[in-house]
Short mmCIF file of C-alpha atoms in Angstrom, two decimals:
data_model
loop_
_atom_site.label_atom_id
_atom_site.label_comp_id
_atom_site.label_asym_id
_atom_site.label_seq_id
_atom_site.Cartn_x
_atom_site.Cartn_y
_atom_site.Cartn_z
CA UNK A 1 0.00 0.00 0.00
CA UNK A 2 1.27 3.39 -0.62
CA UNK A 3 1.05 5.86 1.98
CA UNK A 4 2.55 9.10 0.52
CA UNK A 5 4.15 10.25 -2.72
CA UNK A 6 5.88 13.41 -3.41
CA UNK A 7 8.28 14.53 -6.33
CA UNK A 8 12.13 14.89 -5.47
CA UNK A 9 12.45 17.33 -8.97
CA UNK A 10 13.35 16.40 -12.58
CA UNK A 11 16.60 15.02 -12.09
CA UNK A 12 17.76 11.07 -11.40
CA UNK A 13 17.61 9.86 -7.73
CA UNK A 14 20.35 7.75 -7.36
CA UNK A 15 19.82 6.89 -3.66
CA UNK A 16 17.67 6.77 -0.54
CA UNK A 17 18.03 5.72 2.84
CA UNK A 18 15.35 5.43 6.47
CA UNK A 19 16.55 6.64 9.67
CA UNK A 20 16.00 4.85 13.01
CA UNK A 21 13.40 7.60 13.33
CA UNK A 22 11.29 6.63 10.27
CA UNK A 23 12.58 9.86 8.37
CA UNK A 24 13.63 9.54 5.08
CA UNK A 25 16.83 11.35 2.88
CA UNK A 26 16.92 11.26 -1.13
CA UNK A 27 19.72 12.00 -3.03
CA UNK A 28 21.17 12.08 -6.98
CA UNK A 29 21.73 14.84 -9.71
CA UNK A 30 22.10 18.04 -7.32
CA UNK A 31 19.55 17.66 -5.07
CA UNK A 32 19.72 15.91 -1.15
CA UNK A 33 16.21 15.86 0.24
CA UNK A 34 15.48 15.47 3.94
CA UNK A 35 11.71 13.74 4.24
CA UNK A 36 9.31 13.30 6.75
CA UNK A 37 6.24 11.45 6.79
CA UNK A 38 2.92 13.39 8.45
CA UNK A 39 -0.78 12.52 9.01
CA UNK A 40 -2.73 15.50 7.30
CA UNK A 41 -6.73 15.14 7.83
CA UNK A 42 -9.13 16.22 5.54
CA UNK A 43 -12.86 16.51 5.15
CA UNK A 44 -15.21 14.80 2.80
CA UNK A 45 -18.95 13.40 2.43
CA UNK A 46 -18.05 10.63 5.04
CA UNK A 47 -16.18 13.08 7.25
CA UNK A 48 -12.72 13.78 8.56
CA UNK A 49 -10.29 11.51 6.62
CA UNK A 50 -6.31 10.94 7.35
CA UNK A 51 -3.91 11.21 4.67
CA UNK A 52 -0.36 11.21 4.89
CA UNK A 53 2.02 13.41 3.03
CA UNK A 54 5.87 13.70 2.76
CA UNK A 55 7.44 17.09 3.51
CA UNK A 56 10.93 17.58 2.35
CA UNK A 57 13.34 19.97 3.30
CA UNK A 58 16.27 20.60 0.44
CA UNK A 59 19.72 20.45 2.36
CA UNK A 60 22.47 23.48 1.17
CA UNK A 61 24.71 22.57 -1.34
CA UNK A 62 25.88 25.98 -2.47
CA UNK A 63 29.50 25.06 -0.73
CA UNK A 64 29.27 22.07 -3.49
CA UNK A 65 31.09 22.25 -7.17
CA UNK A 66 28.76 21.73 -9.66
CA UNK A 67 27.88 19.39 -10.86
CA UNK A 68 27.16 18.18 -7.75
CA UNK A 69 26.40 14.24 -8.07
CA UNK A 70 25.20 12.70 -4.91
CA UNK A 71 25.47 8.93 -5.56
CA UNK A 72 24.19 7.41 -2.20
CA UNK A 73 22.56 8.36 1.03
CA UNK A 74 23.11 6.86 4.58
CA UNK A 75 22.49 7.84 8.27
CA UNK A 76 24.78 7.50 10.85
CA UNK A 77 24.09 5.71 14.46
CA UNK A 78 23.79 9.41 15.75
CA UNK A 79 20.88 10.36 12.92
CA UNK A 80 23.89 13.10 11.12
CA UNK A 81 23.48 11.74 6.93
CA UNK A 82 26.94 10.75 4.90
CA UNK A 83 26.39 11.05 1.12
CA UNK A 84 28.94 9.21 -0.89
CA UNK A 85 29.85 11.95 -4.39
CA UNK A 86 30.51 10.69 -7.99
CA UNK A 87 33.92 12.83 -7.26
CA UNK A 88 34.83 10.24 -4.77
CA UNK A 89 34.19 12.28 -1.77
CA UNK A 90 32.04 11.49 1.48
CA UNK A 91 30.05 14.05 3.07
CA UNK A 92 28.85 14.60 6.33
CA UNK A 93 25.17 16.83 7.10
CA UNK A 94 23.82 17.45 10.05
CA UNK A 95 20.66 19.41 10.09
CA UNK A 96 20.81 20.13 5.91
CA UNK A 97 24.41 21.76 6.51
CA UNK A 98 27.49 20.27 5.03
CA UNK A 99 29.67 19.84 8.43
CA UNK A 100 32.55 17.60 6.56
CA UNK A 101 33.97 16.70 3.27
CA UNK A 102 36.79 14.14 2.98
CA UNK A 103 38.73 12.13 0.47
CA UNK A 104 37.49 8.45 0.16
CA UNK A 105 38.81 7.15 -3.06
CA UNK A 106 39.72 7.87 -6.22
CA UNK A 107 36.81 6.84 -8.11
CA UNK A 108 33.09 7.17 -7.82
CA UNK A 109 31.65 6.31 -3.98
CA UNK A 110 28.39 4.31 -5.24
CA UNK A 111 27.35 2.36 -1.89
CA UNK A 112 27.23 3.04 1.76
CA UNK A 113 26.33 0.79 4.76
CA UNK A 114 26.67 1.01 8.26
CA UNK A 115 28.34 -1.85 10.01
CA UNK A 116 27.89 -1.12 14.05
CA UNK A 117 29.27 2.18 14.95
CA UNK A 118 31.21 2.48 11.63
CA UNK A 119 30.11 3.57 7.87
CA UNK A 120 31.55 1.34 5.04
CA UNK A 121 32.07 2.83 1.61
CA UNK A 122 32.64 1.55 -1.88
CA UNK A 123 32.59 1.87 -5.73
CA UNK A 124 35.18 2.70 -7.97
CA UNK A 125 38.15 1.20 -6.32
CA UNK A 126 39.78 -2.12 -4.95
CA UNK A 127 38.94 -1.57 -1.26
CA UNK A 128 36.07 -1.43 1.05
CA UNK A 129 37.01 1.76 3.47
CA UNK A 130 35.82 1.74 6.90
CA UNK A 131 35.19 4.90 8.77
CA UNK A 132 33.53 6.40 11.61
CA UNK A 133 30.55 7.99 12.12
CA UNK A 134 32.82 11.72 12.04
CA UNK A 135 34.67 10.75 8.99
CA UNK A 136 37.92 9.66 10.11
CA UNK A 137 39.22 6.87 8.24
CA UNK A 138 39.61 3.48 10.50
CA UNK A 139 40.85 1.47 8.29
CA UNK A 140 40.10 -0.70 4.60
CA UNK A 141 39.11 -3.76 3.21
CA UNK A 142 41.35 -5.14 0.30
CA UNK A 143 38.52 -6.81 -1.81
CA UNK A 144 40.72 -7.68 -5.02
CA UNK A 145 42.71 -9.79 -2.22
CA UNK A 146 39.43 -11.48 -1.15
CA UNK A 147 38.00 -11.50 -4.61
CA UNK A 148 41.35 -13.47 -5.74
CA UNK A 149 40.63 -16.11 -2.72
CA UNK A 150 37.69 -18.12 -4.87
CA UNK A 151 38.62 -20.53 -6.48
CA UNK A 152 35.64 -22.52 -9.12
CA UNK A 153 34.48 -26.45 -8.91
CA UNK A 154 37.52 -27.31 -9.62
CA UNK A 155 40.08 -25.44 -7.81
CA UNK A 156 40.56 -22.88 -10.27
CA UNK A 157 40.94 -19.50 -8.78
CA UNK A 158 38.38 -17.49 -10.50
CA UNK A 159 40.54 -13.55 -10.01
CA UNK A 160 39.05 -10.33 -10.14
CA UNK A 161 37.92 -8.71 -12.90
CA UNK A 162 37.46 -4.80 -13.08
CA UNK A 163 33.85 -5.03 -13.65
CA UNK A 164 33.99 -7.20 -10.31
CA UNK A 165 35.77 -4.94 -8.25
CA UNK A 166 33.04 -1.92 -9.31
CA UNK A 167 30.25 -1.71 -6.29
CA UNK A 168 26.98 -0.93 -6.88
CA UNK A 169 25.68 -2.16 -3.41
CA UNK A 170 26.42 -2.53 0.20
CA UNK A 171 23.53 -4.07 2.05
CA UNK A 172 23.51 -5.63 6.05
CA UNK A 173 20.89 -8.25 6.92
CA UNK A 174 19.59 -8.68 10.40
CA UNK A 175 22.30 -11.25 10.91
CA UNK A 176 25.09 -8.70 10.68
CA UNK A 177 26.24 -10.50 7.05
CA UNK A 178 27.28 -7.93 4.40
CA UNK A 179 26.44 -8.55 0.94
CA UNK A 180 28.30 -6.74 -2.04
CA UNK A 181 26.89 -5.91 -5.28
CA UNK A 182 29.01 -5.48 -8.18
CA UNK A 183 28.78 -3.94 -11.85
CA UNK A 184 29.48 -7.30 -13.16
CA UNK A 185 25.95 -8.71 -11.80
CA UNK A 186 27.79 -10.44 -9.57
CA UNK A 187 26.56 -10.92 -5.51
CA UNK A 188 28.78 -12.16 -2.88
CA UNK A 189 29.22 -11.78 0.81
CA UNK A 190 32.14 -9.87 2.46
CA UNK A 191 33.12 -11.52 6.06
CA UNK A 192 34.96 -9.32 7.98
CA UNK A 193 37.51 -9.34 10.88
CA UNK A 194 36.10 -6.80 13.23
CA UNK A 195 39.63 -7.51 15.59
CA UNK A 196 40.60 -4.15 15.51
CA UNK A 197 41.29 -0.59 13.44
CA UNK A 198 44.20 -0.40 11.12
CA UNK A 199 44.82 0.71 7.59
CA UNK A 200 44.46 -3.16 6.14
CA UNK A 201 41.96 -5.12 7.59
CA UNK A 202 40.95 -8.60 7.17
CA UNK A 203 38.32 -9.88 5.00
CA UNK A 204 37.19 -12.81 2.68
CA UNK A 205 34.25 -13.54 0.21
CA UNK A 206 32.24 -15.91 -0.86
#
């Protein structure tokens, strides 16, 4: 059933994510959208009637360089939202305002998922980075490493190819297992060695 439906503009949305509040963020070609859902009554022949509506609030992206290309949305444990850029920055908003801007990788950030206190990142690159919930890098998962681990039926290590090492998706179940989708249609699950920080962590696939 569909609640509520509302229009985020004319350009793509590349990405959307729920807070632990029920509020809602959109983001894609220049736009991040902070949403909430409300009851609104109205009255008709059978009298008062509920309705709900979504109410979005545009966050500032005038400190932004256009084009500004927000790939994907996620919030944080403390409800402040990380956007991953098609630059291969993450951002940090709190309250619609752009608090912090750092480096992740070189190429596109296209996924984001939080994994306990900490905010995993991927896309356009060979590792998996691992960061807190300020931005401060904790550390990285090498997933050409782990990619180059399978091995086929027959003992064949299958390798990594680039289209393989290209996330689309980071997604947690309820059992704390993180699955990775790639460009090359491919869906495997990254287990992790949650040990300890550390610029190279430890993690395999299957």
């Amino acid at each position: 059933t569909m609640l509520a439906a509302a229009s985020c503009g004319p350009e793509l949305v590349c990405g959307c994510a729920f807070a632990s509040d029920g509020s809602l963020a959109t983001c894609g070609a220049g736009h991040l959208t902070l949403w909430t859902l409300v009851a609104r009554y109205a009255e008709d022949d059978d009298g008062r009637v509920e309705a709900m509506a979504l109410i979005g609030r545009s966050a500032d992206l005038s400190q932004l360089r256009a084009p500004s290309i927000l790939l994907c949305v996620a919030f944080t444990p403390r409800g402040a939202c990380a956007t991953g850029m098609a630059s291969g920055e993450l951002l940090l908003w709190e309250n619609g305002s752009l608090t912090r801007s750092v480096r992740a990788q070189s190429g596109a950030v296209h996924a984001l998922a939080l994994l306990g206190g900490s905010l995993l990142c991927a896309g356009r690159a060979t590792k998996v980075g691992v960061w807190s919930d300020e931005l401060d890098q904790l550390g990285s998962y090498d997933l050409r490493a782990a990619l180059d681990s399978l091995q086929d039926a027959w003992g064949k290590p299958l390798g990594a190819s680039t289209a393989s090492l290209s996330v689309r998706t980071l997604v947690m179940d309820a059992g704390g297992r993180i699955f990775v989708g790639t460009r090359a249609s491919e869906l495997f699950e990254l287990i992790v060695n949650n040990g300890g920080g550390g610029e190279q962590q430890q993690g395999v696939v299957r």
